[in-house]
Amino acid sequence: MVSSIGVKALLLAALVAVPFITSSYTAYQLGLYILFGIVGQGIVLCWGKGGFLPMGQALFFGIGAYISGTVLKSDPSWGVVLLAVLLSVLVPGMIAGIIGVLVFGRKIGSGLYFSLITLALSLLGYQLANSQVWLTGGFNGMTGIKGLPGIDSFGSLYFFIIGALVFSTCFLAYLIRTPFGQNLEAVRENEERLQFLGVNTSRIKAAAFAISGGVAGLAGAFFAPHQGIVTPQVVGFILSAELVIWTGVGGRFGLAGPVIGAVLIGFLASGLRDYFSFWEVVVALVFVIIVLRLPGGIAGLAAAYAKKIGMSLDTFRSSPRDEQILSSPTNSQPRLEFKNVSLQIGPVVILDDLSFEIVDRGIHCLIGPNGAGKTSALNVLTGKLAHNSGKITWCGQPLEGMQPFRMSGLGIGRKLQVPSIFPELTIRQNIDIALWVNRLKFGNVLSMRPYRWHKALKDRLERAFPFLIDAEVLAGKLSVGQRQMLDFSMTVLAAPDLILLDEPCAGLSKAETETMISAIADLAKSSKATFIIVEHDMQVVELLSDHVLVMHQGRLLAQGSLEQIRANPEVRRVYAGGSK
Amino acid sequence: MEVFVTFLLNLIYISATLALIALGLAMVFGLLGVMNMAHGEFVMLGAYSVYVVQLAGQHFLWAIPVAIVICVMVGWLMEWLVVRHLYSRPFDTLLATWGVAILIRKGVEVIFTRDYKSVNQVMPGTIDLLGVSYPAYRLLLVALIIVLFVALFTWYQKSKAGLKIRAMVQGPELAAAVGIDTARLSRLTFIIGVSTAGLAGVLLAPLVRVEPYIGLDYLMSSFFILIVGGLGTLEGLLIGSTVIGGTDAIVSTVFDKTAGYMSVLLISILFLWLRPDGIFYRR
Amino acid sequence: MDRTILEVQNLSGGYGDLIIVRNISLSVYNGNTVSITGRNGVGKTTLMRLISGSLPLTSGKVNFLGNSIAEVPEHKRFNLGMSYAPQERIVFDNLSVKDNLTLHYLETDLDRYSNLFENFPRLRERLGQRAGTLSGGEKKLLSFTRAIAEPSNLVLLDEPTEGVQSDNIELMAQVICSQKSQGRGFLVVDQNLTFLESITDTIHLLDHGEQVYKTDNKRFRGEIETRISI
């Protein structure tokens, strides 16, 4: 077994040795491809980790290059050069951040639009670079850029580039391991679920995009002295496209992928382009095949091979020792009120003047025939659907127009009907995200501290659902029943006052249903939370309910104890079907 | 007065051509949910058809069947090999069609080089209209586009195939239950969408530069139009074209081309921010 | 002797790996109606969608007129002679009532519907209207009419009476019985036991996605009611 650190040290040594072993021209070329690879690492953060693809990344690379080029034209001191590098990172980073906030801010799943907008920005950058001659030198480019003070651009600058690569790799690798990085991956896996866990996902995406812009700017800062000229092509869409191709072909899921892709395709291209005119067609074809069949790219293939021969390239996060016990806040008295809530989609009336109040703790079961509007009632409550009229308040606070991620701040948690988890994350990571709800702040989101957090409730859940102890298993590998239980565990770990469960036993076997029911009953007894459970299964209702609400055709038909409901002739009529 | 009439005619001409260019993307994205990043490349293929036909010494009109045959073939292959596997995965569709776009672009570049190709003028000369003389081909183009839109819209509203497409978009499961082959119908829709792009390329070829990279501009303007106009309605498409075309034309005249592009991009981002579903939105 | 139109053996399935119905077996013979009833959420509609082909099977067999159709796509089952009126999204809301009735035929006339229109004159009155403007019960009638008029051997009806007025429910039952006498088979999911008693030859009761009771007795109402009362 070869250790992961060893492999990385060996790779680094090999990179440093390149100028001594091969020609300095090879090292010079390699330096350029590595710069592109660094930009690709930023794309990995967005695309591989966050699940949204920036298609105009050359823009930020180019802005960095123009800034550093402008400064280097004037033979500056090292202090000024450092300032320029800093600016080359900050300016593109900020621009990217603003764009991210604007594009992601309004709508979940605006991924396609984001990609196209970034592509459009790269086109705009190209036009600006061409037309603003006073700033950029226009079509002929910004010339007369000198190297870094005292550094030979064809010689030792290479080592600075290696340094930039090491920096960007370490920085991004750290970032990916922090709670921020883990939440970013959760965005890719299931953005809606993460929102119900109280995470402002659009802000995470914007931050990741800003960082990727900064990383691209850093590479750009070295590009200017390396090439001595910056032309509008450097911000243009062709380079943007190539950056995505290198990242995709090399591998979008890890930081090595884009470097492999850029270096490999770069050297192949410089060798083949002149003899083989279809070269770029072949690269595009390979890209399409990778999208269709091989999302992990070359790095993915390599990792699979390494695993086969028994090498571990992944470092598992070591289990933290000294745990920090989080206190659970005391739940306040519930007060949920639906007042004349109506919802109509097209000609279909879904909720018809629905009114009810929940003021007692315990388990409230919401039952009713298909199409009665049970799930819709929860959807308007959590802001997934906007109701046409009426009022919904929680402890006096109106819930209209509230974004889902704010709900958890009010103590409202929800489990959807289908098990909704983060399949490519481990059980531990899934649970961690739930433990972090409402506690991740700017001060700790980039530290490793939150991984030490623990709640007594977690032990209780592990006793109820023993499979949770096997924490390094990928959540996607669990059975449906286990996924329901994991989802349920996440919902209650977030410690809400009001827990909304939509058919928690759907798709469970008889034995699993029993496990689930006893877990819910146990939690309801031990915690002071209020549960609203939408349920079809009368056995579940029988075992759990303190109070039953019956809906029919968008209205509340009856409420009371199960015995009262059973005795109610109207309910019997609705349930026995139309037996007139 | 003359200035105003010229401006109005320009606006109509620009909006009409933009609407024609965006039509295919609106169909493919609006009906099938496929963001076809190679949309502009089909416009480009149409434009090259004119170049090839004229190179062979044939009449301009021959380019129309040539372009349609090429677009149907390429579109069919693309749907069959790539798109049909990805219908419920919009993000992968974007990536894959974008790869195809580069493929087509590079392929054309290898065959025809990156140089601009000149296409002979068709119907040079002007026509006097409302006191101004306006290029005859542009007026013909506007008339053709109107005819095409009316024809296509009528087909969509009245024909059996159009009826089935509307049924499929509304309820794919019910459509399958009444025996409609939704896979085939999706392919037909895709092919018709890209063919209108090819047709747009033919009609525009005499007016624009013809080179392998023109597709991207057409993709972007089509996309902006969809953002502004929203999906699913003809009104949206026309209004979107007018807003985008008009803004670009006015700002470009007052300042320069880059400012025009910037204003269009800004409007699109604003729309995403303020009206994410566009002006006209139908569930 | 009776000919088997549909034979379902040990069928299981659901949505992805979420298994909803387990191990269902049933047969529909020509001239017969097989009914499925049970509480809400027990998997009746899932079973219908598995048989109609809108969901893939997880395991089990579905034979139609003697051939396995497990791999046959939904639209081809229509051509083989299977009609399906689903429970939800039952009509094309944006299309007119007439288009809803004719879009899947080459000819656009309504001759095949003339008998059914006698029973349900409301539909004929509303031919030009958008189907989305119909009430829920009228949509059910439209969907029922469409499925009945198709030249099929087997008709799958999922909750055909939901929201339909009682006199129209009686008419539906009459139509089904007269069609049965011409040799067609029916597989009907419903909760209206009066309706089911008037059309059914064999009834299955579902609970938790499994068959819990089956009878050929035509007077099943009492038994079923005690089993499903809450």
PDB file of C-alpha atoms in Angstrom, chain A residues 347-348 367-371 417-419 478-480 483-484 503 506-510 513 536-539 562 565-566 571-572 574-580, chain C residues 17-20 22 39-42 44-45 87-88 93 130 132-134 139 159 162-166 191-195 207-208 210 221 225 228-230:
ATOM      1  CA  PRO A 347     -58.176  25.768 -12.842  1.00  0.00           C
ATOM      2  CA  VAL A 348     -57.532  23.249 -10.078  1.00  0.00           C
ATOM      3  CA  ILE A 367     -54.817  12.174   6.905  1.00  0.00           C
ATOM      4  CA  GLY A 368     -57.227  12.250   4.002  1.00  0.00           C
ATOM      5  CA  PRO A 369     -57.892  10.677   0.603  1.00  0.00           C
ATOM      6  CA  ASN A 370     -55.628  11.198  -2.401  1.00  0.00           C
ATOM      7  CA  GLY A 371     -55.684  14.727  -3.670  1.00  0.00           C
ATOM      8  CA  GLN A 417     -41.891  12.022   1.069  1.00  0.00           C
ATOM      9  CA  VAL A 418     -39.160  10.419  -0.992  1.00  0.00           C
ATOM     10  CA  PRO A 419     -35.991   9.848   0.987  1.00  0.00           C
ATOM     11  CA  LEU A 478     -28.124   2.429   1.640  1.00  0.00           C
ATOM     12  CA  SER A 479     -31.426   0.658   1.082  1.00  0.00           C
ATOM     13  CA  VAL A 480     -34.549   2.749   0.628  1.00  0.00           C
ATOM     14  CA  ARG A 483     -32.339   6.215   3.493  1.00  0.00           C
ATOM     15  CA  GLN A 484     -35.719   7.103   4.967  1.00  0.00           C
ATOM     16  CA  GLU A 503     -45.160   9.735   4.877  1.00  0.00           C
ATOM     17  CA  ALA A 506     -43.401   5.121   2.516  1.00  0.00           C
ATOM     18  CA  GLY A 507     -41.691   2.214   0.855  1.00  0.00           C
ATOM     19  CA  LEU A 508     -40.634   0.597   4.129  1.00  0.00           C
ATOM     20  CA  SER A 509     -41.077  -3.080   4.822  1.00  0.00           C
ATOM     21  CA  LYS A 510     -43.162  -4.162   7.796  1.00  0.00           C
ATOM     22  CA  THR A 513     -42.045   0.439   9.573  1.00  0.00           C
ATOM     23  CA  HIS A 536     -51.870   7.104   4.610  1.00  0.00           C
ATOM     24  CA  ASP A 537     -51.242   4.084   6.738  1.00  0.00           C
ATOM     25  CA  MET A 538     -53.903   3.867   9.430  1.00  0.00           C
ATOM     26  CA  GLN A 539     -51.798   1.501  11.495  1.00  0.00           C
ATOM     27  CA  LEU A 562     -58.568   8.895  16.577  1.00  0.00           C
ATOM     28  CA  ILE A 565     -62.421  10.601  13.947  1.00  0.00           C
ATOM     29  CA  ARG A 566     -63.476   6.979  13.605  1.00  0.00           C
ATOM     30  CA  VAL A 571     -65.010  10.799   7.639  1.00  0.00           C
ATOM     31  CA  ARG A 572     -66.414   7.293   7.280  1.00  0.00           C
ATOM     32  CA  VAL A 574     -65.105   9.810   2.575  1.00  0.00           C
ATOM     33  CA  TYR A 575     -63.022   6.798   3.513  1.00  0.00           C
ATOM     34  CA  ALA A 576     -65.398   4.005   2.585  1.00  0.00           C
ATOM     35  CA  GLY A 577     -65.679   5.511  -0.898  1.00  0.00           C
ATOM     36  CA  GLY A 578     -68.856   6.614  -2.594  1.00  0.00           C
ATOM     37  CA  SER A 579     -71.204   3.950  -1.307  1.00  0.00           C
ATOM     38  CA  LYS A 580     -74.463   5.779  -1.726  1.00  0.00           C
TER      39      LYS A 580
ATOM     40  CA  ASP C  17     -35.780   1.196  -5.853  1.00  0.00           C
ATOM     41  CA  LEU C  18     -38.798   2.332  -3.860  1.00  0.00           C
ATOM     42  CA  ILE C  19     -40.905  -0.810  -4.180  1.00  0.00           C
ATOM     43  CA  ILE C  20     -44.600  -0.041  -3.730  1.00  0.00           C
ATOM     44  CA  ARG C  22     -45.218  -6.656  -4.129  1.00  0.00           C
ATOM     45  CA  ARG C  39     -57.550   2.310   0.918  1.00  0.00           C
ATOM     46  CA  ASN C  40     -55.657   5.271  -0.377  1.00  0.00           C
ATOM     47  CA  GLY C  41     -51.954   4.853  -0.790  1.00  0.00           C
ATOM     48  CA  VAL C  42     -51.869   1.075  -0.852  1.00  0.00           C
ATOM     49  CA  LYS C  44     -53.470   0.526  -6.611  1.00  0.00           C
ATOM     50  CA  THR C  45     -52.403   3.241  -9.021  1.00  0.00           C
ATOM     51  CA  GLN C  87     -55.935   8.291 -12.353  1.00  0.00           C
ATOM     52  CA  GLU C  88     -54.201  11.635 -12.573  1.00  0.00           C
ATOM     53  CA  ASP C  93     -55.807  20.361 -20.489  1.00  0.00           C
ATOM     54  CA  ARG C 130     -60.478  23.447 -23.732  1.00  0.00           C
ATOM     55  CA  GLY C 132     -58.779  22.155 -18.832  1.00  0.00           C
ATOM     56  CA  THR C 133     -62.003  24.072 -18.256  1.00  0.00           C
ATOM     57  CA  LEU C 134     -63.976  20.904 -17.522  1.00  0.00           C
ATOM     58  CA  LYS C 139     -62.649  15.098 -17.218  1.00  0.00           C
ATOM     59  CA  GLU C 159     -60.587   5.464 -10.401  1.00  0.00           C
ATOM     60  CA  GLU C 162     -63.798   9.877  -8.853  1.00  0.00           C
ATOM     61  CA  GLY C 163     -65.835  13.091  -8.779  1.00  0.00           C
ATOM     62  CA  VAL C 164     -68.424  11.809 -11.269  1.00  0.00           C
ATOM     63  CA  GLN C 165     -72.134  12.360 -10.594  1.00  0.00           C
ATOM     64  CA  SER C 166     -74.013   9.278  -9.446  1.00  0.00           C
ATOM     65  CA  GLN C 191     -63.296   2.753  -4.264  1.00  0.00           C
ATOM     66  CA  ASN C 192     -66.987   3.075  -5.054  1.00  0.00           C
ATOM     67  CA  LEU C 193     -68.245  -0.342  -4.006  1.00  0.00           C
ATOM     68  CA  THR C 194     -71.749   0.158  -5.428  1.00  0.00           C
ATOM     69  CA  PHE C 195     -70.209   0.797  -8.834  1.00  0.00           C
ATOM     70  CA  ASP C 207     -53.175  -3.365   1.480  1.00  0.00           C
ATOM     71  CA  HIS C 208     -49.578  -2.211   1.861  1.00  0.00           C
ATOM     72  CA  GLU C 210     -49.971  -6.707  -1.278  1.00  0.00           C
ATOM     73  CA  ARG C 221     -69.555  -5.367  -0.249  1.00  0.00           C
ATOM     74  CA  GLU C 225     -66.310  -2.750   4.018  1.00  0.00           C
ATOM     75  CA  ILE C 228     -61.242  -1.367   4.968  1.00  0.00           C
ATOM     76  CA  SER C 229     -63.103   0.575   7.635  1.00  0.00           C
ATOM     77  CA  ILE C 230     -60.730   2.740   9.619  1.00  0.00           C
TER      78      ILE C 230
END
